[in-house]
Short mmCIF file of C-alpha atoms and ligand atoms in Angstrom, two decimals:
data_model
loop_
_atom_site.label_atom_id
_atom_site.label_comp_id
_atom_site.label_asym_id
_atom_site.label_seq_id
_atom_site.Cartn_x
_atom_site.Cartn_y
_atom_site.Cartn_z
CA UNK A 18 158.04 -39.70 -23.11
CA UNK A 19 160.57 -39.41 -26.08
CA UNK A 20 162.68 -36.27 -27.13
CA UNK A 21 160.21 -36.00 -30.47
CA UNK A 22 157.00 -37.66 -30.20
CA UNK A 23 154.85 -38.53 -33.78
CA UNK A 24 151.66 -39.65 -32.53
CA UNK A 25 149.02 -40.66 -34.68
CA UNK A 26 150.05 -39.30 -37.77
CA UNK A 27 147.74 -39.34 -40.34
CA UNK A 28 148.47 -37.82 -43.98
CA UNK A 29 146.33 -38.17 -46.87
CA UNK A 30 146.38 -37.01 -50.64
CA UNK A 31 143.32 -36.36 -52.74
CA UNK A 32 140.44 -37.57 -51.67
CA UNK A 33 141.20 -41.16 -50.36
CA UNK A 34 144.91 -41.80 -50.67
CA UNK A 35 146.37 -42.08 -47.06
CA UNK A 36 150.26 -41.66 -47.27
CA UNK A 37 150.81 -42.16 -43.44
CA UNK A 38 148.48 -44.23 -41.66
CA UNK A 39 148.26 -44.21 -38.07
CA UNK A 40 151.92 -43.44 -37.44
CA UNK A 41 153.43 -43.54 -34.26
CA UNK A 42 157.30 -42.97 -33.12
CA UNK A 43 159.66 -41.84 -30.40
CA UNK A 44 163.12 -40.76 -31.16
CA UNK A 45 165.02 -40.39 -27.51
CA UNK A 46 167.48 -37.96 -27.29
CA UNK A 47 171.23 -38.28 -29.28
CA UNK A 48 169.54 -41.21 -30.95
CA UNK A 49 170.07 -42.35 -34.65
CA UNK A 50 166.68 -43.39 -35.88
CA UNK A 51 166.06 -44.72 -39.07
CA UNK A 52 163.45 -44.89 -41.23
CA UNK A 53 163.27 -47.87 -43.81
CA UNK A 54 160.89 -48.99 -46.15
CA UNK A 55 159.98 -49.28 -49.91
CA UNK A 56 159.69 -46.29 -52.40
CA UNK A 57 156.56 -44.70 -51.34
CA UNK A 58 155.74 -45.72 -48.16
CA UNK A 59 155.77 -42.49 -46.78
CA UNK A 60 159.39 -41.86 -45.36
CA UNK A 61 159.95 -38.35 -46.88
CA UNK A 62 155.90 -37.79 -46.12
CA UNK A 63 156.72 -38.12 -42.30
CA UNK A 64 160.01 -36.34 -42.25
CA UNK A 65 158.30 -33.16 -44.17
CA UNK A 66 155.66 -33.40 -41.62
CA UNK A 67 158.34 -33.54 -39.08
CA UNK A 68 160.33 -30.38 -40.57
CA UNK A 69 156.80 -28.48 -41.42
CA UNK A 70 157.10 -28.34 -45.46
CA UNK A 71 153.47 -30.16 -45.10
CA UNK A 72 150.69 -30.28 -42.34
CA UNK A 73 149.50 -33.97 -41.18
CA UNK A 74 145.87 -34.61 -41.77
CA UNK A 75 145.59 -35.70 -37.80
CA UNK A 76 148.00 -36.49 -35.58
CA UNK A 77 150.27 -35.13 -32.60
CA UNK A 78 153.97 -33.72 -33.15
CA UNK A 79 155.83 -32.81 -29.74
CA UNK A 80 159.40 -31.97 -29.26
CA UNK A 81 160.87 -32.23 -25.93
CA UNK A 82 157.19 -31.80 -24.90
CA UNK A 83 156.32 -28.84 -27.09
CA UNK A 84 153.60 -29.33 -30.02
CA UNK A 85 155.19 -28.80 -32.41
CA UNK A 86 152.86 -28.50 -35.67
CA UNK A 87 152.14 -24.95 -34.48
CA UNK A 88 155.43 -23.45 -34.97
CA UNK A 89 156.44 -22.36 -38.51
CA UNK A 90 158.98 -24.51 -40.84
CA UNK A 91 161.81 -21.94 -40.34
CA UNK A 92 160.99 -21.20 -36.43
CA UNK A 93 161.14 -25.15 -35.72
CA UNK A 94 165.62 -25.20 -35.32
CA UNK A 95 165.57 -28.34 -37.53
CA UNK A 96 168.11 -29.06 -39.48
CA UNK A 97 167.55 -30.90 -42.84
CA UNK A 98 170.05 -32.76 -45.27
CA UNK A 99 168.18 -33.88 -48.80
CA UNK A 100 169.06 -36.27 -51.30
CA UNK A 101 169.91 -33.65 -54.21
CA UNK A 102 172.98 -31.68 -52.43
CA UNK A 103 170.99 -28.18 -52.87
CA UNK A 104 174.35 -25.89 -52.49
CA UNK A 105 174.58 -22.99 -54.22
CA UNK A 106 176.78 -23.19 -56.91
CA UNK A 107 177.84 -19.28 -56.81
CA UNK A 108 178.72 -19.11 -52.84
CA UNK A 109 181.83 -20.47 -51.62
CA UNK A 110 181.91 -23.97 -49.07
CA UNK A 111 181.93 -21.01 -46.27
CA UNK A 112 179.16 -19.06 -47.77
CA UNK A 113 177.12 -21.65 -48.21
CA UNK A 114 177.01 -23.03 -44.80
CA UNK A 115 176.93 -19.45 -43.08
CA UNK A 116 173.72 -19.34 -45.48
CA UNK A 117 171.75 -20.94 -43.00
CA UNK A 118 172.14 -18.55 -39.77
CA UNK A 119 171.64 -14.97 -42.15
CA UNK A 120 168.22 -15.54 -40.99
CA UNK A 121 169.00 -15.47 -37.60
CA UNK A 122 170.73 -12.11 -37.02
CA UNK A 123 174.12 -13.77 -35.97
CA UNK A 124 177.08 -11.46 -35.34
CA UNK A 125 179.42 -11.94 -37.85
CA UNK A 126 182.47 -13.23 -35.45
CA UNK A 127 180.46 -15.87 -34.22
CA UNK A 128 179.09 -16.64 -37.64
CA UNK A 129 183.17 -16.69 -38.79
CA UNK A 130 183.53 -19.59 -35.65
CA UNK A 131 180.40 -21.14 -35.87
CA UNK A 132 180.88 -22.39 -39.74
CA UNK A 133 184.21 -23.21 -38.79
CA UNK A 134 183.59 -25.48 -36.44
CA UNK A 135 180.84 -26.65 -38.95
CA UNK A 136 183.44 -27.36 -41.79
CA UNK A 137 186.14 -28.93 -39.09
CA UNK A 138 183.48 -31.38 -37.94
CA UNK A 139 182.68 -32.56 -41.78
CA UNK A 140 186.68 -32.57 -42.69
CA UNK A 141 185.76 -29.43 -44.96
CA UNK A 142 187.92 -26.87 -42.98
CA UNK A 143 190.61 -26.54 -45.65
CA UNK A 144 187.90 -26.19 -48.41
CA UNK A 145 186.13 -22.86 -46.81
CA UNK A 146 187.06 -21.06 -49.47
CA UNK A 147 186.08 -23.09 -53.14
CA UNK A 148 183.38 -23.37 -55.06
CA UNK A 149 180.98 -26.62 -55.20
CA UNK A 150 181.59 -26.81 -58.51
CA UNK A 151 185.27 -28.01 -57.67
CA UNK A 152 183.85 -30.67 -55.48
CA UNK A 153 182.51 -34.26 -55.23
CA UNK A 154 179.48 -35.47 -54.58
CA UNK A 155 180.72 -36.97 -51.25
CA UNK A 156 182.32 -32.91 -50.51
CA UNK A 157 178.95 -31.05 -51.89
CA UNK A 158 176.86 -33.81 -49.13
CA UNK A 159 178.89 -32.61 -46.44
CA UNK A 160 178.43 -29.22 -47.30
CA UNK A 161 174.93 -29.34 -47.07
CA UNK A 162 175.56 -31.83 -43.66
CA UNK A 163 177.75 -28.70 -42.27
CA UNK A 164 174.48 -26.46 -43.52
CA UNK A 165 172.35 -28.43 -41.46
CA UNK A 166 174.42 -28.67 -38.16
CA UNK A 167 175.81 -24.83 -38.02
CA UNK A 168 171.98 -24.00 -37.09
CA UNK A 169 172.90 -26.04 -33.51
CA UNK A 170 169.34 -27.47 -34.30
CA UNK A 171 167.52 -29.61 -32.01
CA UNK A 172 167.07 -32.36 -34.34
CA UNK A 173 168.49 -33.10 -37.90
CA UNK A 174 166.47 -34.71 -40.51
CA UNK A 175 168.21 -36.47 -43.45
CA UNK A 176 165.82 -37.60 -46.55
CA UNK A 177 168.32 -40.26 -48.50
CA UNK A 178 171.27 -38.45 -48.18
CA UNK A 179 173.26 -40.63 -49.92
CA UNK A 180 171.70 -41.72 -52.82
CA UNK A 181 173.29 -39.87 -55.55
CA UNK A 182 177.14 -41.30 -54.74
CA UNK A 183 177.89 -44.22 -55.78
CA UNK A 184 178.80 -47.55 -53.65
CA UNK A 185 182.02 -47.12 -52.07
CA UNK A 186 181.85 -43.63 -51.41
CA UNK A 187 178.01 -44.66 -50.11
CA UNK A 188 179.66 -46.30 -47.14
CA UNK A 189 182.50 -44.16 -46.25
CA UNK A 190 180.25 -41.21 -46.02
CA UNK A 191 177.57 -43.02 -43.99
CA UNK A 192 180.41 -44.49 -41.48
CA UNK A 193 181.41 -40.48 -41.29
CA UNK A 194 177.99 -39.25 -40.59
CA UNK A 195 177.12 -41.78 -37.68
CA UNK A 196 180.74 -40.84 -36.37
CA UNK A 197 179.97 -37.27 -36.52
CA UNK A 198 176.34 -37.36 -35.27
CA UNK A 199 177.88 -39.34 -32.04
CA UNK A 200 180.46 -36.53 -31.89
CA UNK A 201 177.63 -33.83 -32.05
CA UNK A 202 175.12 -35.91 -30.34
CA UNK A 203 172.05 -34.29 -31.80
CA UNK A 204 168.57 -36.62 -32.37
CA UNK A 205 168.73 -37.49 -35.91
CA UNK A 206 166.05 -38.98 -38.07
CA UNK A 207 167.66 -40.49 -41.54
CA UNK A 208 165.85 -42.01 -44.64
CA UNK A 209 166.78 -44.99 -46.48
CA UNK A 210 165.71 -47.24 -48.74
CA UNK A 211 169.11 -49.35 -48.17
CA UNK A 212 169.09 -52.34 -45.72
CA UNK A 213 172.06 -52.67 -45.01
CA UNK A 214 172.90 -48.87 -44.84
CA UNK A 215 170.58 -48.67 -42.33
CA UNK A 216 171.73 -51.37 -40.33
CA UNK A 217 175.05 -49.81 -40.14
CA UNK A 218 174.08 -46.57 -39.15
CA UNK A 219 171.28 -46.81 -36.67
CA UNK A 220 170.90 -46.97 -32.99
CA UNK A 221 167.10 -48.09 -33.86
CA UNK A 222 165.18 -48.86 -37.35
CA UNK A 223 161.41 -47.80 -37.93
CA UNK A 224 160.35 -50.02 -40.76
CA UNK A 225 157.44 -48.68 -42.17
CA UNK A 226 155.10 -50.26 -45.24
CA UNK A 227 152.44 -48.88 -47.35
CA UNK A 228 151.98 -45.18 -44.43
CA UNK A 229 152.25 -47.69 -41.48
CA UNK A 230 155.06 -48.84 -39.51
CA UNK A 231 155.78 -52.73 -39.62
CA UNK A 232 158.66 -52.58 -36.42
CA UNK A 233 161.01 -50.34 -34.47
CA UNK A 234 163.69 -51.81 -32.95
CA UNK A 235 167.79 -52.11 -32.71
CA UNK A 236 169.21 -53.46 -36.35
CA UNK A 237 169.63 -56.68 -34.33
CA UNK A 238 166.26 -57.09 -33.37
CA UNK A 239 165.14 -56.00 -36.80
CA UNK A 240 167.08 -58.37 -38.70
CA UNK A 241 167.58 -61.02 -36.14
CA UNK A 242 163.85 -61.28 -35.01
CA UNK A 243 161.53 -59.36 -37.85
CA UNK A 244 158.08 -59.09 -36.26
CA UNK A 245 156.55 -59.54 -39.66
CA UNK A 246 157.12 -61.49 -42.24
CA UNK A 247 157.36 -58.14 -44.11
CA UNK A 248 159.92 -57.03 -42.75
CA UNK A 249 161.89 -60.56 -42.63
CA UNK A 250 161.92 -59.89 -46.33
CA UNK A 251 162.47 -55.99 -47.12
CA UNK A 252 165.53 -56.44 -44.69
CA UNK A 253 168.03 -59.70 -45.22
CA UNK A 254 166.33 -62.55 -47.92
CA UNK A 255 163.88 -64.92 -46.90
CA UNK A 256 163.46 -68.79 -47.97
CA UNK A 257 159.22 -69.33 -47.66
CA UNK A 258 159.00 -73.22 -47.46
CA UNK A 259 156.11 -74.07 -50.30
CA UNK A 260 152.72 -76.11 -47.82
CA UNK A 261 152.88 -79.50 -47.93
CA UNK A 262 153.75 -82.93 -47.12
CA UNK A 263 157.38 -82.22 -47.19
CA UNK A 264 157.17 -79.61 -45.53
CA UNK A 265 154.94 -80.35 -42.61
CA UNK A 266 157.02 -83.70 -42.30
CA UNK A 267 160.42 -81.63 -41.35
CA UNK A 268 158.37 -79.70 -39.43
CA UNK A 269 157.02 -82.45 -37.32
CA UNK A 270 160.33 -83.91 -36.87
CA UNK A 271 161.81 -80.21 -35.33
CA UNK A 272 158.85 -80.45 -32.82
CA UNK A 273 157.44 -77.07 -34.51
CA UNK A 274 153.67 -76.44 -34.82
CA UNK A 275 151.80 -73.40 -35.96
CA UNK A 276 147.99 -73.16 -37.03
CA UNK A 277 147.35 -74.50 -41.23
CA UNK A 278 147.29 -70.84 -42.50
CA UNK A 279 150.48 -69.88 -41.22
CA UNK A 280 153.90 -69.72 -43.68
CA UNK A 281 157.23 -70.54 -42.79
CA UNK A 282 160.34 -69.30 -43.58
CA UNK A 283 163.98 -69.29 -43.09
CA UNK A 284 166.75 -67.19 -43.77
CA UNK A 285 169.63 -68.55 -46.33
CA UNK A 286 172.64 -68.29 -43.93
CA UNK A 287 170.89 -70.71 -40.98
CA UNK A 288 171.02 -73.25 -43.45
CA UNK A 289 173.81 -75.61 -43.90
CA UNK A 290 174.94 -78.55 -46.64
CA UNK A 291 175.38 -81.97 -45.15
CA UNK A 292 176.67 -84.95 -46.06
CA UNK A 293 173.59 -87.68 -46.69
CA UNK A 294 172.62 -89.32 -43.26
CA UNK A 295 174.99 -86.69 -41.02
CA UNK A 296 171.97 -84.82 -39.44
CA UNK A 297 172.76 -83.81 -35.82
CA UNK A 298 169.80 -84.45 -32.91
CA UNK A 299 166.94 -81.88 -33.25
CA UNK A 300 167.63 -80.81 -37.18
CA UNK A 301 166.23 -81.61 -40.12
CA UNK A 302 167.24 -82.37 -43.10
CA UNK A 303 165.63 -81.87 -47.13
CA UNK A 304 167.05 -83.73 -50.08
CA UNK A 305 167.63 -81.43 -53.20
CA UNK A 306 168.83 -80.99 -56.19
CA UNK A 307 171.15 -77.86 -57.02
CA UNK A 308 169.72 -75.72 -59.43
CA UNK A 309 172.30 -73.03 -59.26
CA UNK A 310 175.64 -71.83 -57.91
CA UNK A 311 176.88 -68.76 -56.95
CA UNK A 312 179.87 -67.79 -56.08
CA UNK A 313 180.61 -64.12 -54.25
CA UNK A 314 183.80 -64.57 -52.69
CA UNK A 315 182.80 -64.29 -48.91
CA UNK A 316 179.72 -66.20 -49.60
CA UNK A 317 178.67 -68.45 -52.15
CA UNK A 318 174.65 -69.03 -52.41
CA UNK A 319 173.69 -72.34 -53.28
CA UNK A 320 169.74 -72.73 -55.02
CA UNK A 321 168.28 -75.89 -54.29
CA UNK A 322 165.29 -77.65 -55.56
CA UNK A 323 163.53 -79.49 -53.05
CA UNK A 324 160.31 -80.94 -51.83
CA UNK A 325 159.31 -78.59 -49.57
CA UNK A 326 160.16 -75.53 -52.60
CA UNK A 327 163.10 -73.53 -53.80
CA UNK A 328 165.61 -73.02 -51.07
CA UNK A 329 168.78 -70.93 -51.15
CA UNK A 330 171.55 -71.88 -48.55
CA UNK A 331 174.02 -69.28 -47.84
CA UNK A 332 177.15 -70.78 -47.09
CA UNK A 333 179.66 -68.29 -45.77
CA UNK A 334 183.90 -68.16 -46.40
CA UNK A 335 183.38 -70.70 -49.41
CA UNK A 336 186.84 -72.40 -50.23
CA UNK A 337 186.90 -74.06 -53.91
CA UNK A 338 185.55 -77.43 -51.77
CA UNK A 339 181.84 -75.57 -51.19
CA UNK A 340 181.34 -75.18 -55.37
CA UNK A 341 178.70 -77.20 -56.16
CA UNK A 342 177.72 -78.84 -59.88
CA UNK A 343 173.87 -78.03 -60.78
CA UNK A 344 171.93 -81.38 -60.67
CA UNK A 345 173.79 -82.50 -57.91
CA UNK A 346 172.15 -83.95 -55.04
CA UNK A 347 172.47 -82.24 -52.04
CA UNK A 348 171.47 -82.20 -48.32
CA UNK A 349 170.27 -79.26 -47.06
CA UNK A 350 170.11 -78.97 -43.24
CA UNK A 351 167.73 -76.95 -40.85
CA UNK A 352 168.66 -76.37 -37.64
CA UNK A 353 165.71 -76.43 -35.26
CA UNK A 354 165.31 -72.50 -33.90
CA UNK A 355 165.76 -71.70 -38.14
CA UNK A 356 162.44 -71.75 -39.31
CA UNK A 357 160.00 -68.54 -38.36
CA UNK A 358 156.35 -68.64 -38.44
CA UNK A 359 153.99 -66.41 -39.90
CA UNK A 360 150.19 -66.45 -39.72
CA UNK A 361 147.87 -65.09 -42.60
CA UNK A 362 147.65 -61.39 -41.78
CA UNK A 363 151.90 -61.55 -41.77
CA UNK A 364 152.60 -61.55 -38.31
CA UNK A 365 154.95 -63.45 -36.49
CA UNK A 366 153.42 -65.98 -34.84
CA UNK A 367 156.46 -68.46 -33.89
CA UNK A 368 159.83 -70.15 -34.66
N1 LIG B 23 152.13 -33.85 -52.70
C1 LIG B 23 151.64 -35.07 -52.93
N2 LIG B 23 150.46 -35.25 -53.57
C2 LIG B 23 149.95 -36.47 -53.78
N3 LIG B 23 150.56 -37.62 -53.40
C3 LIG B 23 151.74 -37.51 -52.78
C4 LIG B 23 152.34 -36.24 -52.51
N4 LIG B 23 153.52 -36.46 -51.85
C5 LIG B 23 153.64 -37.80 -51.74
N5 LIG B 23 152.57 -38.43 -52.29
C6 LIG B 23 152.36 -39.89 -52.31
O1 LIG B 23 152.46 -40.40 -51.00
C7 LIG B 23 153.13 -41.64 -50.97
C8 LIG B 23 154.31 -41.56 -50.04
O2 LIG B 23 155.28 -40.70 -50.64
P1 LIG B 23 156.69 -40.44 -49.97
O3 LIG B 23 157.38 -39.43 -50.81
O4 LIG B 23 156.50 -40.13 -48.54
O5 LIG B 23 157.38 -41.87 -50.13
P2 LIG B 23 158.87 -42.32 -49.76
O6 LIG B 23 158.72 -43.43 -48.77
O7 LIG B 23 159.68 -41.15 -49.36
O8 LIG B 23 159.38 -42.94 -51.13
P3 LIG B 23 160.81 -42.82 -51.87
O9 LIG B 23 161.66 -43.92 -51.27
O10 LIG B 23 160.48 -43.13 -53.29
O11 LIG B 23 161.36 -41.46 -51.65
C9 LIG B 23 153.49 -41.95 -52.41
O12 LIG B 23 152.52 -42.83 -52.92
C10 LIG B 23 153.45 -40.61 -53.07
O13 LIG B 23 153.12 -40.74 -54.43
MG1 LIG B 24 161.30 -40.18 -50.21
#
């Protein structure tokens, strides 16, 4: 049995409109779980439900084997970071994180430690004293992070935390909140939209789509071996090989079979250029044209029109020798374990 349990969850709006769908997790405890998925598949829907702010239609909530949907919002010891930074402009850094444990009758010396120890763990300690205002939007987030953890709460929530900052300071912060949830080892459920943000942050991904969940698993397992071909494509880019002879021929020659419905697909950086003819044992190879180059300095993507469809091949650590002309011809090879199957309804069914 996990630390929190979500069992079930149902959630709908209006009279039809189902914004969670059967929804089913377990977050162990000290784990970084992360929800992923498109704008409105009901992330913030299940991590409201989660805090209390709204009541599932059906479902189970249990936390470390408590149910949990019959305890009020502010009686649940959750801790919650948002996207917006919601300080309080008039209160101080201190004030504003002592803000959270008024409620809870605590003596003011231990208030004085506790929000220190807050602040120290977010790199805020020399800051007690200012006022947001005089801060950045990577400072004001770690207020409200420091907000959330003084509570000691038994789980923190964060809905897109980082949204609102822009790229570089996007991935400092995140490295600094996985380093300080580790530190403070508290279950942690975080929302993203970002891919890669929440491949570098998690200990497991939830990937849900449209109120359901497509796959939990480690970012390795997500990326490396998507369940779905949904989620092949929400996380990493996917190359779907267009039916046909061409197809089905380098098919046949990898020794891979699936039933007629099913699609296949490969991801741009298991492909490779070859020189014409230089195909190793077991790989196939499609004859192209380039119809765009791309150069990105680490990687340079290379679009090429064949007869199986439109393929991009990611090659990585491009030197000036991997630019390619468009209209030139070009080999593109497919190593045998590349391709991944998936039948009609979207599920994996091979490769
Ligand atoms: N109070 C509400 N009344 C009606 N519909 C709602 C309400 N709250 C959410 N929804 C709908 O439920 C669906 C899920 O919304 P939710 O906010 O959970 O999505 P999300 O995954 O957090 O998306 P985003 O990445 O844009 O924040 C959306 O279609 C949304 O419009
Ligand atoms: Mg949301």
């Amino acid at each position: 049995m996990g630390y929190l349990e979500v069992r079930n969850a149902t959630k709908q709006f209006g009279a039809s409109f189902l914004a969670l769908n059967g929804v089913s997790v377990a977050v162990e405890r000290g784990e970084f779980f992360t929800l992923l998925g498109p704008s409105g598949c009901g992330k913030t829907t299940l991590l409201r439900s989660i805090a209390g702010f709204n009541d599932l239609t059906s479902g189970e909530i249990t936390l470390d084997g408590s149910n949990l949907r019959i305890v009020p919002p502010h009686q649940r010891d959750i801790g919650m970071v948002f996207q917006d930074y919601a300080v309080f402009p008039h209160l101080s850094v201190f004030d504003n994180v002592a803000f959270g444990l008024k409620p809870r009758k605590v003596p003011a010396a231990e208030i004085k430690t506790r929000v220190t120890q807050a602040l120290d763990a977010v790199r805020l300690g020399a800051m007690a004293d200012r006022l947001p205002a005089a801060m950045s939007g990577g400072q004001q987030q770690r207020i409200g992070l420091a907000r959330a953890m003084v509570i000691n709460p038994r789980l923190l929530l964060m809905d897109e935390p980082l949204s609102n900052l822009d790229a570089k300071l996007r991935i400092e912060l995140r490295e600094e909140i996985r380093d300080i949830q580790k530190q403070v080892n508290i279950a942690t459920i975080y929302v993203t939209h970002d891919q890669e943000e929440a491949l570098a942050i998690s200990d497991r991904i939830c990937v849900m789509n449209a109120g359901r969940i497509e796959q939990v698993g480690t970012p390795q397992e997500i990326y490396g071996n998507p369940q779905t071909r949904f989620v092949a494509e929400f996380v990493g880019t996917l190359n779907v090989f267009q039916p046909g002879a061409a197809r089905d021929g380098m098919l046949n020659q990898l020794g891979l079979a699936a039933p007629d419905d099913a699609s296949w697909a490969v991801r741009p950086e298991r492909l490779d250029l070859v020189a014409q003819g230089s195909a190793p044992a077991g790989a196939a190879v499609l004859e192209g044209r380039v119809s765009k180059f791309t150069y990105l300095g680490r990687e340079a993507h290379v679009q090429v029109e064949t007869p199986a469809g439109l393929i991009v091949v990611q090659l990585a650590n491009p030197g000036m020798a991997a630019t390619r002309a468009v209209g030139e011809v070009v080999c593109v090879l497919v190593p045998r374990d590349a391709p991944m199957a998936f039948g009609a309804d979207g599920a994996r069914i091979g490769g």
